[in-house]
XYZ file of N, CA and C in Angstrom:
309
model
N 0.818 -1.128 0.064
C -0.056 0.112 0.015
C 0.870 1.295 0.014
N 0.556 2.221 -0.810
C 1.328 3.490 -0.889
C 1.210 4.290 0.372
N 2.053 5.226 0.535
C 1.986 6.157 1.569
C 0.774 7.129 1.405
N 0.344 7.400 0.264
C -0.777 8.213 -0.018
C -2.062 7.400 0.338
N -2.072 6.184 0.120
C -3.175 5.395 0.360
C -3.374 5.339 1.945
N -2.197 5.145 2.654
C -2.217 5.054 4.169
C -2.690 6.433 4.708
N -2.291 7.502 4.023
C -2.818 8.797 4.540
C -4.324 8.914 4.337
N -4.724 8.514 3.187
C -6.201 8.493 2.785
C -6.991 7.724 3.884
N -6.427 6.452 4.137
C -7.083 5.566 5.152
C -7.182 6.313 6.482
N -6.042 6.763 6.892
C -6.163 7.392 8.243
C -6.920 8.649 8.261
N -7.010 9.492 7.220
C -7.917 10.625 7.184
C -9.339 10.177 7.283
N -9.613 9.100 6.516
C -11.019 8.670 6.399
C -11.377 8.095 7.742
N -10.535 7.400 8.526
C -10.801 6.805 9.759
C -11.075 8.049 10.754
N -10.117 9.048 10.721
C -10.312 10.253 11.574
C -11.607 10.997 11.373
N -11.959 11.110 10.082
C -13.296 11.878 9.792
C -14.471 11.002 10.333
N -14.422 9.649 10.021
C -15.407 8.748 10.528
C -15.685 8.934 12.080
N -14.545 8.835 12.761
C -14.443 8.956 14.246
C -15.094 10.168 14.759
N -14.696 11.320 14.075
C -15.209 12.558 14.438
C -16.732 12.774 14.221
N -17.148 12.176 13.213
C -18.602 12.127 12.790
C -19.259 11.262 13.780
N -18.817 10.153 14.147
C -19.356 9.343 15.153
C -19.543 10.013 16.509
N -18.378 10.714 16.817
C -18.338 11.505 18.168
C -19.416 12.549 18.076
N -19.519 13.260 16.997
C -20.496 14.315 16.851
C -21.967 13.734 16.968
N -22.185 12.596 16.447
C -23.514 11.924 16.550
C -23.801 11.657 18.083
N -22.765 11.106 18.671
C -22.974 10.881 20.212
C -23.201 12.108 21.019
N -22.575 13.218 20.631
C -22.867 14.449 21.230
C -24.231 14.940 21.014
N -24.732 14.886 19.744
C -26.102 15.276 19.537
C -26.983 14.406 20.201
N -26.844 13.177 20.321
C -27.749 12.296 21.037
C -27.715 12.636 22.514
N -26.595 12.883 23.092
C -26.507 13.330 24.580
C -27.261 14.610 24.813
N -27.034 15.567 23.787
C -27.829 16.940 23.973
C -29.190 16.703 23.812
N -29.697 15.847 22.824
C -31.166 15.701 22.660
C -31.786 15.015 23.922
N -30.995 14.087 24.509
C -31.555 13.385 25.668
C -31.694 14.484 26.877
N -30.721 15.311 27.064
C -30.801 16.360 28.025
C -31.966 17.204 27.777
N -32.096 17.712 26.555
C -33.321 18.559 26.136
C -34.634 17.811 26.470
N -34.783 16.565 26.033
C -35.960 15.776 26.277
C -36.282 15.632 27.748
N -35.153 15.479 28.570
C -35.291 15.251 30.023
C -35.870 16.560 30.588
N -35.381 17.776 30.114
C -36.006 18.948 30.587
C -37.471 19.083 30.175
N -37.886 18.712 29.042
C -39.196 18.624 28.619
C -40.034 17.697 29.467
N -39.566 16.592 29.792
C -40.271 15.595 30.565
C -40.469 16.210 32.027
N -39.304 16.830 32.605
C -39.390 17.533 33.933
C -40.504 18.524 34.023
N -40.520 19.371 33.002
C -41.535 20.412 32.958
C -42.867 19.774 32.835
N -43.102 18.720 32.133
C -44.405 18.008 32.090
C -44.682 17.505 33.458
N -43.774 16.920 34.274
C -44.044 16.418 35.476
C -44.392 17.541 36.381
N -43.794 18.713 36.346
C -44.186 19.798 37.211
C -45.591 20.213 36.917
N -45.958 20.324 35.633
C -47.326 20.820 35.350
C -48.454 19.765 35.468
N -48.065 18.467 35.434
C -49.125 17.519 35.414
C -49.060 16.362 36.634
N -47.955 16.485 37.439
C -47.791 15.738 38.586
C -47.395 14.282 38.435
N -47.102 14.057 37.096
C -46.637 12.663 36.726
C -45.935 12.706 35.420
N -45.069 11.631 35.127
C -44.367 11.712 33.756
C -45.277 11.373 32.699
N -45.011 11.874 31.447
C -45.886 11.642 30.348
C -45.784 10.147 30.033
N -46.979 9.654 29.307
C -46.954 8.307 28.981
C -45.962 8.015 27.866
N -45.626 9.067 27.132
C -44.608 8.805 25.932
C -43.932 10.146 25.640
N -42.946 10.144 24.980
C -42.123 11.364 24.574
C -42.889 12.207 23.557
N -43.805 11.485 22.930
C -44.775 12.276 21.986
C -45.530 13.358 22.610
N -45.789 13.089 23.914
C -46.500 14.072 24.774
C -45.794 15.387 25.123
N -44.541 15.318 24.938
C -43.736 16.591 25.171
C -43.001 17.083 23.931
N -43.104 16.515 22.858
C -42.454 17.053 21.578
C -43.339 17.948 20.780
N -42.796 18.862 20.061
C -43.475 19.638 19.275
C -44.087 18.823 18.154
N -45.419 18.979 17.747
C -45.923 18.182 16.773
C -46.462 16.834 17.204
N -46.044 16.456 18.443
C -46.564 15.123 18.893
C -45.939 13.895 18.311
N -44.751 14.102 17.581
C -44.135 13.059 16.944
C -42.919 12.577 17.739
N -42.636 11.228 17.535
C -41.580 10.574 18.181
C -40.213 11.245 17.732
N -39.453 11.738 18.730
C -38.223 12.289 18.337
C -37.229 11.235 17.906
N -36.370 11.454 16.864
C -35.494 10.510 16.332
C -34.055 10.875 16.755
N -33.224 9.907 17.159
C -31.866 10.039 17.417
C -31.087 10.304 16.067
N -29.674 10.570 16.204
C -28.942 10.835 14.970
C -28.871 9.707 14.087
N -29.242 8.489 14.491
C -29.248 7.250 13.736
C -30.577 6.937 13.052
N -31.485 7.935 13.148
C -32.856 7.749 12.694
C -33.729 6.772 13.461
N -33.409 6.477 14.689
C -34.263 5.548 15.570
C -34.949 6.454 16.568
N -36.253 6.047 16.912
C -36.849 6.861 17.881
C -36.087 6.711 19.290
N -36.063 7.769 20.161
C -35.522 7.563 21.402
C -36.348 6.753 22.274
N -35.722 5.918 23.100
C -36.498 5.078 23.919
C -36.781 5.832 25.327
N -37.969 5.454 25.795
C -38.444 6.227 27.041
C -39.142 5.180 27.897
N -38.836 5.100 29.184
C -39.465 4.278 30.034
C -39.824 4.974 31.437
N -41.013 4.900 31.957
C -41.321 5.503 33.206
C -41.015 4.409 34.265
N -40.226 4.800 35.295
C -39.742 3.774 36.252
C -40.515 4.040 37.695
N -41.216 5.150 37.858
C -42.011 5.329 38.986
C -42.660 6.617 38.917
N -43.264 7.074 40.069
C -43.985 8.283 40.079
C -43.419 9.420 39.445
N -42.116 9.691 39.725
C -41.379 10.802 39.104
C -40.010 10.438 38.524
N -39.863 9.097 38.265
C -38.702 8.594 37.684
C -38.979 8.141 36.194
N -37.939 8.414 35.431
C -38.051 7.865 34.019
C -36.586 7.795 33.562
N -36.443 7.168 32.407
C -35.226 7.055 31.782
C -35.414 7.221 30.279
N -34.500 7.967 29.597
C -34.521 8.213 28.202
C -33.177 7.792 27.670
N -33.190 6.991 26.438
C -32.005 6.607 25.884
C -32.074 6.477 24.323
N -30.988 6.502 23.765
C -30.821 6.162 22.272
C -30.259 4.657 22.161
N -30.728 4.055 21.139
C -30.155 2.792 20.899
C -28.833 2.837 20.388
N -28.311 3.900 20.017
C -26.915 4.159 19.614
C -26.725 3.723 18.146
N -25.488 3.752 17.769
C -25.198 3.476 16.368
C -25.732 2.083 15.874
N -25.679 1.060 16.669
C -26.069 -0.272 16.106
C -27.541 -0.350 16.060
N -28.344 0.544 16.566
C -29.826 0.572 16.421
C -30.497 -0.579 17.333
N -29.739 -1.234 18.190
C -30.249 -2.333 18.971
C -30.470 -1.801 20.444
N -31.739 -2.113 20.958
C -32.062 -1.729 22.284
C -31.268 -2.732 23.321
N -30.240 -2.154 23.866
C -29.415 -2.947 24.899
C -29.749 -2.384 26.239
N -30.969 -1.780 26.400
C -31.411 -1.259 27.685
C -30.512 -0.417 28.411
N -29.815 0.575 27.636
C -28.857 1.438 28.285
C -27.448 0.851 28.324
N -27.206 -0.264 27.876
C -25.831 -0.843 27.883
C -25.312 -0.813 26.444
N -24.095 -1.522 26.270
C -23.448 -1.529 24.937
C -23.180 -0.108 24.351
N -23.613 0.108 23.162
C -23.459 1.453 22.581
C -24.565 2.381 22.743
N -25.616 1.974 23.537
C -26.710 2.820 23.825
C -26.203 4.207 24.488
N -26.860 5.187 24.225
C -26.497 6.612 24.725
C -27.492 6.883 25.778
N -27.070 7.082 27.000
C -27.991 7.348 28.118
C -27.571 8.616 28.927
N -28.485 8.964 29.773
C -28.146 10.112 30.698
C -28.768 9.689 31.926
N -28.111 9.590 33.041
C -28.540 9.398 34.369
C -29.731 10.258 34.763
N -30.725 9.775 35.307
C -31.769 10.762 35.845
C -31.784 10.789 37.330
């Protein structure tokens, strides 16, 4: 393999890594924003919403950077969890490459 090909591969890998990192950052920011919207809903209604559609503009399921709906589960009277299935699109319940934010 030529030196130019090695440089191209390294550049491509670097760009791919940066793009992946950017997607993870977007997912984390989206989850934080959705958590604020859920918290506001709880304050106004005394309980978490049944789904994220109840707190999003237009009532549509918000999508993560990989075009999958964000996952949401109510854990108790005022507890919930929001996560993204991550790059692999598989629900690993907050494990693996899933993107989560502690609540």
